[in-house]
Each structure stands twice: as C-alpha cells, then as structure tokens.
PDB file of C-alpha atoms in Angstrom:
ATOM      1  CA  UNK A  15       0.000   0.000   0.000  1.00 58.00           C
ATOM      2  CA  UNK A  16       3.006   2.208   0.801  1.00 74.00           C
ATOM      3  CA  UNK A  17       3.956   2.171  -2.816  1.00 88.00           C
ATOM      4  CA  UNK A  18       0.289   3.456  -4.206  1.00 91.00           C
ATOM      5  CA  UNK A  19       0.610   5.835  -1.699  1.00 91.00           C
ATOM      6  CA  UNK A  20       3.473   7.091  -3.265  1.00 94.00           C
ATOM      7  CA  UNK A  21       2.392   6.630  -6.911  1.00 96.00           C
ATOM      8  CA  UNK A  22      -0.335   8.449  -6.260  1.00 96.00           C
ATOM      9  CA  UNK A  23       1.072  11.503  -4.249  1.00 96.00           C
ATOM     10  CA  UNK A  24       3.636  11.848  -7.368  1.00 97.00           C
ATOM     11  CA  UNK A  25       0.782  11.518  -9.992  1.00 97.00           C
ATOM     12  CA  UNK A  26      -1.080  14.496  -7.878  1.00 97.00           C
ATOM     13  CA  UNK A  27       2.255  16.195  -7.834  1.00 97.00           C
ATOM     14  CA  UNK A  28       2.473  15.825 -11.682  1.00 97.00           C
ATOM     15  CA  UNK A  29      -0.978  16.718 -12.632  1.00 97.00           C
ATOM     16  CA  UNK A  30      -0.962  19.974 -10.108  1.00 98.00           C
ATOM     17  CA  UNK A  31       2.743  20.967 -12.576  1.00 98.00           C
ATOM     18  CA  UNK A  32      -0.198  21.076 -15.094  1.00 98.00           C
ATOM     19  CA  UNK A  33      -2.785  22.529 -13.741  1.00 98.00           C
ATOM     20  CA  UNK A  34      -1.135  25.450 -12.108  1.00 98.00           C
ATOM     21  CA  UNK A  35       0.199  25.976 -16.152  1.00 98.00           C
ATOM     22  CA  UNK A  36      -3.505  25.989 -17.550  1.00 98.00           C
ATOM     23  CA  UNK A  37      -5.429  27.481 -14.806  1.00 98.00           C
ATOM     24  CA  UNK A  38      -2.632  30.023 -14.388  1.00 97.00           C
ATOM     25  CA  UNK A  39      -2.327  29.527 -10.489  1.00 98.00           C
ATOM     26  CA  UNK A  40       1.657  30.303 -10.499  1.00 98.00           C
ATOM     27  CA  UNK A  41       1.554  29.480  -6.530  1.00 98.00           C
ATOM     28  CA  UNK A  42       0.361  25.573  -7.592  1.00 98.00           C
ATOM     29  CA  UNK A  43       2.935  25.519 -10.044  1.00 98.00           C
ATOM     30  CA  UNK A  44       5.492  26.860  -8.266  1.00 98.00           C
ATOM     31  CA  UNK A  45       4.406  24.448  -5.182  1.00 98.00           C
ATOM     32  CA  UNK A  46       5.623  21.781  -7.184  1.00 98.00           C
ATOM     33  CA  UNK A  47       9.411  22.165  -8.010  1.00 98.00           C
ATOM     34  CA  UNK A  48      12.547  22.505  -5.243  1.00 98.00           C
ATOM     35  CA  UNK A  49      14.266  25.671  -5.076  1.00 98.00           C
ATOM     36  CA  UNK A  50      16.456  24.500  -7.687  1.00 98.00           C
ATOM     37  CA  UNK A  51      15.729  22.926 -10.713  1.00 98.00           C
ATOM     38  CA  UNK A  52      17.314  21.089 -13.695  1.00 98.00           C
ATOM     39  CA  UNK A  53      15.198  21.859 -16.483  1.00 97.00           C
ATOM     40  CA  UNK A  54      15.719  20.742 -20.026  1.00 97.00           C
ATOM     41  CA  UNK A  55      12.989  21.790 -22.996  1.00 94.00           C
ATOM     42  CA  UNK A  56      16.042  21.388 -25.712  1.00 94.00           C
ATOM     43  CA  UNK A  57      14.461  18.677 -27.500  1.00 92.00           C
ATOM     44  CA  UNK A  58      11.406  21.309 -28.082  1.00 89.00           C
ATOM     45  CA  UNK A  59      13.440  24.576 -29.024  1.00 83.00           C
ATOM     46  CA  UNK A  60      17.162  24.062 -28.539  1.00 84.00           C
ATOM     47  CA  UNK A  61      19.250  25.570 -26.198  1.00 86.00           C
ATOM     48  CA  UNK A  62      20.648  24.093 -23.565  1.00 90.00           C
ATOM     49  CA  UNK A  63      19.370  22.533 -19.908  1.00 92.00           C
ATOM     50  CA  UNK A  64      19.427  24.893 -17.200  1.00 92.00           C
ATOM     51  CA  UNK A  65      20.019  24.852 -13.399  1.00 98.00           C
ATOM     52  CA  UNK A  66      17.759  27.511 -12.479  1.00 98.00           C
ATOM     53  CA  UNK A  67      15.877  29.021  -9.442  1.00 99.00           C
ATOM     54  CA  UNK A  68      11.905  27.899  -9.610  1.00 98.00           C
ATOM     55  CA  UNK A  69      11.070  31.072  -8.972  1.00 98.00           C
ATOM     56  CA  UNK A  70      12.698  32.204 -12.406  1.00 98.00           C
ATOM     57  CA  UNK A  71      11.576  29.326 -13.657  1.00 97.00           C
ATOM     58  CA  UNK A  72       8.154  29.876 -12.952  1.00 98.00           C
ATOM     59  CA  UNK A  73       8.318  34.117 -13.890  1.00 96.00           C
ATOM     60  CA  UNK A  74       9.576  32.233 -17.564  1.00 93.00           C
ATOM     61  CA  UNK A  75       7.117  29.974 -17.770  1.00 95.00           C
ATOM     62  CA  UNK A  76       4.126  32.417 -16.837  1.00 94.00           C
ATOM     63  CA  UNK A  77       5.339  34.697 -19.563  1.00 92.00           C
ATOM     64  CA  UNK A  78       5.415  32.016 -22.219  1.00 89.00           C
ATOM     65  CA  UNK A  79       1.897  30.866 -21.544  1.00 93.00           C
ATOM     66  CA  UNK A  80       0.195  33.783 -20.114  1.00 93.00           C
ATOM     67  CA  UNK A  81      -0.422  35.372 -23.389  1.00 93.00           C
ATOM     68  CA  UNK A  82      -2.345  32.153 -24.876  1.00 95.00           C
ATOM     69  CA  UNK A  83      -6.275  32.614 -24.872  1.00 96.00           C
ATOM     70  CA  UNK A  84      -5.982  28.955 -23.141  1.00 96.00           C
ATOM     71  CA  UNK A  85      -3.954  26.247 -22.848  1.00 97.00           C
ATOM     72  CA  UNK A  86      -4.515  22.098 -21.938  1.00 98.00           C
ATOM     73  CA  UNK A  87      -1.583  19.961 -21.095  1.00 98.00           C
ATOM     74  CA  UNK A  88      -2.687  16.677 -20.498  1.00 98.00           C
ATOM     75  CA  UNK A  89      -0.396  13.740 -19.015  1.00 98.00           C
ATOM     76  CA  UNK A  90      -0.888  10.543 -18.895  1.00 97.00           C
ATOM     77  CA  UNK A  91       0.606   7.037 -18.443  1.00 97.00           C
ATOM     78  CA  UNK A  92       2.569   7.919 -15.454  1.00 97.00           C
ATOM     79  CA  UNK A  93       5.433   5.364 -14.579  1.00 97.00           C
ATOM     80  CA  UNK A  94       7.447   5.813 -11.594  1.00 97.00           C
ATOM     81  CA  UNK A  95      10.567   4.016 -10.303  1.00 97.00           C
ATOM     82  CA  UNK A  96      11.676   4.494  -6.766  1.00 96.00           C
ATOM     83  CA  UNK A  97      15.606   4.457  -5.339  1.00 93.00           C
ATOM     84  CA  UNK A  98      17.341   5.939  -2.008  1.00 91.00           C
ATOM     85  CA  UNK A  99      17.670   9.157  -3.906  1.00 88.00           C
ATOM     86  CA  UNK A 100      13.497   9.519  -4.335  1.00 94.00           C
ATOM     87  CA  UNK A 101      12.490   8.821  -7.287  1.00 97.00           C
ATOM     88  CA  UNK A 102      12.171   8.759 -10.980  1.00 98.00           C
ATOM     89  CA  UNK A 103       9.222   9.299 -13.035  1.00 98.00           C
ATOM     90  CA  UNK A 104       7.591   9.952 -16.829  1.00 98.00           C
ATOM     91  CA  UNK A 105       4.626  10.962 -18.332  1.00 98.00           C
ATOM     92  CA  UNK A 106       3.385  11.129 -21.482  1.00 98.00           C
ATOM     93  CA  UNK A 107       1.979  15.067 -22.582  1.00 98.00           C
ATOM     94  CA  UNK A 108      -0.351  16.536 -24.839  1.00 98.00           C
ATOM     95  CA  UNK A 109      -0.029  20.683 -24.097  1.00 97.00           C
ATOM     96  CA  UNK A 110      -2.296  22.621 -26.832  1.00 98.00           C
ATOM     97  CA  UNK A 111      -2.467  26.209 -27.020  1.00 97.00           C
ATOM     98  CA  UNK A 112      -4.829  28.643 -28.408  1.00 96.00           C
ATOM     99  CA  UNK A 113      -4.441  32.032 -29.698  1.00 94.00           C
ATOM    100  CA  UNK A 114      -6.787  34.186 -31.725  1.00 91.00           C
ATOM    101  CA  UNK A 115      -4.580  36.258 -34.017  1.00 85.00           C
ATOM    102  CA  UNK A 116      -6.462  38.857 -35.897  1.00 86.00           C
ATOM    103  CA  UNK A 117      -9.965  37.284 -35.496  1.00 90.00           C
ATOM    104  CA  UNK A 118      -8.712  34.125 -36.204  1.00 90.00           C
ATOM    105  CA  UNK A 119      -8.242  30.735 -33.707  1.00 92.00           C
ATOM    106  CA  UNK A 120      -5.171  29.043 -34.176  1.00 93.00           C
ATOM    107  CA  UNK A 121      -4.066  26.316 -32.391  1.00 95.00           C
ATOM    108  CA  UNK A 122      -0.718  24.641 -31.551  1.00 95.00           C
ATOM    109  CA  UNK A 123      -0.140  21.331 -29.649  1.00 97.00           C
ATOM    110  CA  UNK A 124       3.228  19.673 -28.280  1.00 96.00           C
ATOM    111  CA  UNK A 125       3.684  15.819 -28.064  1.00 98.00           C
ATOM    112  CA  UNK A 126       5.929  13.798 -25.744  1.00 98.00           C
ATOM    113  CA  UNK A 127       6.665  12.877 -22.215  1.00 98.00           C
ATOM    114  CA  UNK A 128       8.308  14.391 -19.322  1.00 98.00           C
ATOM    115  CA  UNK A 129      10.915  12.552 -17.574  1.00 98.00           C
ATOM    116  CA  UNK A 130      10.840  13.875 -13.999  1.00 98.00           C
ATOM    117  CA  UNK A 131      13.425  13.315 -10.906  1.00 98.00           C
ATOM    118  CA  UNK A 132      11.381  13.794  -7.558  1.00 98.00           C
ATOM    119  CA  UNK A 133      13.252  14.433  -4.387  1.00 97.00           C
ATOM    120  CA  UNK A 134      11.146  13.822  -1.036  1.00 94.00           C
ATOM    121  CA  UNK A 135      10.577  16.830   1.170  1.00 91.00           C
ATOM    122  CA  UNK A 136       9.407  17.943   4.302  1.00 90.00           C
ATOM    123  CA  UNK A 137       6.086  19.218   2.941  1.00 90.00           C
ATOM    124  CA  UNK A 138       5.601  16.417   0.697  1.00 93.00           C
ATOM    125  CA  UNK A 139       7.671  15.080  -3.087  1.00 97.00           C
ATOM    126  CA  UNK A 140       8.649  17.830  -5.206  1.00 98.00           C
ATOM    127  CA  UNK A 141      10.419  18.225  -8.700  1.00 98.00           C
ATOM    128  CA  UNK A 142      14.178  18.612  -9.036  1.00 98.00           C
ATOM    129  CA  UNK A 143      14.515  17.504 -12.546  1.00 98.00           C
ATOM    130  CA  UNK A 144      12.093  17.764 -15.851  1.00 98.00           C
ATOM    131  CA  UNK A 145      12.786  16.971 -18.905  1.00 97.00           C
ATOM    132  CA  UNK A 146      10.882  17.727 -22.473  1.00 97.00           C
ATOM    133  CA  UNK A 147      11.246  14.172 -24.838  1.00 97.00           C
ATOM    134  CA  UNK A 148       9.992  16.544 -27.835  1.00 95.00           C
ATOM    135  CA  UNK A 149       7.895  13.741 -30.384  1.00 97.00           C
ATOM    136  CA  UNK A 150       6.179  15.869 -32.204  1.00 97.00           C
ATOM    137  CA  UNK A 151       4.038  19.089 -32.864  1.00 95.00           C
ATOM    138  CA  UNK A 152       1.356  20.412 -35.017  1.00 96.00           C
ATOM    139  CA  UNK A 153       0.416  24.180 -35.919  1.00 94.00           C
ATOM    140  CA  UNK A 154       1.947  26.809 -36.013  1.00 88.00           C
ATOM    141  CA  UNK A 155       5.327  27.233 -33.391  1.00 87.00           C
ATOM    142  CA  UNK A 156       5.803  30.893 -33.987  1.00 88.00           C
ATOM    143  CA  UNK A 157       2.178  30.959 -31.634  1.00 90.00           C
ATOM    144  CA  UNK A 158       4.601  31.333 -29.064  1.00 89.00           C
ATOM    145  CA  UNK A 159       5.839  34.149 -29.694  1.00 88.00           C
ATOM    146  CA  UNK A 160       2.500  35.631 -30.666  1.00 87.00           C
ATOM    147  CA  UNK A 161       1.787  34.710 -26.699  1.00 89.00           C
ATOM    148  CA  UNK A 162       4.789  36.465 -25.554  1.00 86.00           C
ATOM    149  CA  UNK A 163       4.252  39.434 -27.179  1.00 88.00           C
ATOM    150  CA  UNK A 164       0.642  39.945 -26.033  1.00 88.00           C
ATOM    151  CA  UNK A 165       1.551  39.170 -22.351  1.00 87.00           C
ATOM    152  CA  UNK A 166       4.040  41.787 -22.667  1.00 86.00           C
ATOM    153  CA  UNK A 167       1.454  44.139 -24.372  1.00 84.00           C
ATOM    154  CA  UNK A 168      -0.632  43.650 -21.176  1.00 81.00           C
ATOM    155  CA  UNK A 169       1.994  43.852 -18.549  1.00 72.00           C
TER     156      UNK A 169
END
C-alpha cells in the first residue's frame, strides 16, 4: 500500500505541474518544483538545460503561456521508479495552445513525455529535474511568440 501511496502523491504532484500551467495559479505551479531545478525543454526549441531558481523558472514559464487565450496539457501514463535518492518518473503530454490572431483561432499542440526526478521533502515530493522528450508538434510554433508578445502588451 506504501507504494500506491506514493504513486499516487507523485501523480497528484504531476498533474498539479499542469494545472497550475492551464489554470494560471503560479503558486500551484510553483508548489511543485525545489528551489532548484534542472530543467531541459532542448528537444522542443534548442538551447541548452538549465540549473535555475523555480522562482525564475516559474516568472519564464508564466510569460510564455500567459499570453495564450488557453492552454490544456494533459499527461498521462505515469510510470514511476523508486531508489534511495526519491524517485524517478515519466509521463506522457499533450499541451495545446490557443491564440486568436487577428480574429482568427489558431491552435498549436506539443507531443511527448516528461521525464521527472522527484526528491522527497518535508512538505511532501517535489520536482528537481524535468525533462521535455519533444515527439512531435502540429500548428503553427511561432504561436509562441505571438503569446509572448501579447503578455508583454498587457503587462
């Protein structure tokens, strides 16, 4: 029992990374990730890993999304494998994002999984590690910077 216990706290832990994204509750998401974190999206748009704080992490990330009219990432098939250090974990993910650009929807979505290293803490398992496995994508990528632009408009 233990071990669904677990499962299922890092499954909740996984699933509030995306809801805090699409329901743009930056506390949630921020709730989720050490102080420190390994990140690595270079499959999806080059660049290297980082080592960054979560708070910058999280300023980045609501910048890059905040701008869409909505977005949905949806994980699934969680897998998790368990070792004195925590524990490892991946999930597959669907993220779509909408934009209306001059009266017109568009839509972009992002497949792959997340490979995630989860460290145990006093308030309960947090990220340390994600990593982007970039399979594939449909519509248009420059969305993004559509986004970005319209968050900044705002700001």
């Amino acid at each position: 029992m233990a071990d669904l216990a677990r499962r299922a706290a890092l499954t909740d832990l996984q699933l509030d990374y995306a809801f805090g994204i699409d329901s743009r509750d930056w506390a949630r998401y921020r709730s989720v990730f050490t102080d420190i974190v390994d990140m690595d999206f270079s499959s999806w748009h080059g660049g290297t890993a980082l080592r960054i704080p979560a708070d910058e992490w999280v300023a980045q990330v609501r910048d890059r999304q905040s701008g869409f009219d909505g977005t949905q990432h949806l994980l699934s098939n969680h897998r998790f494998a368990f070792d004195d250090a925590g524990a490892t974990g991946t999930a597959y993910v669907v993220a779509r994002h909408y934009l209306n650009v001059d009266g017109e929807p568009h839509v972009q979505a992002i497949g792959g999984y997340y490979f995630h290293r989860f460290v145990s803490a006093a308030d309960g398992w947090k990220i340390a590690a994600c990593t982007l496995n970039f399979l594939w994508t449909q519509g248009d990528r420059n969305l993004f910077r559509h986004a970005a632009r319209r968050w900044a408009d705002k700001s």
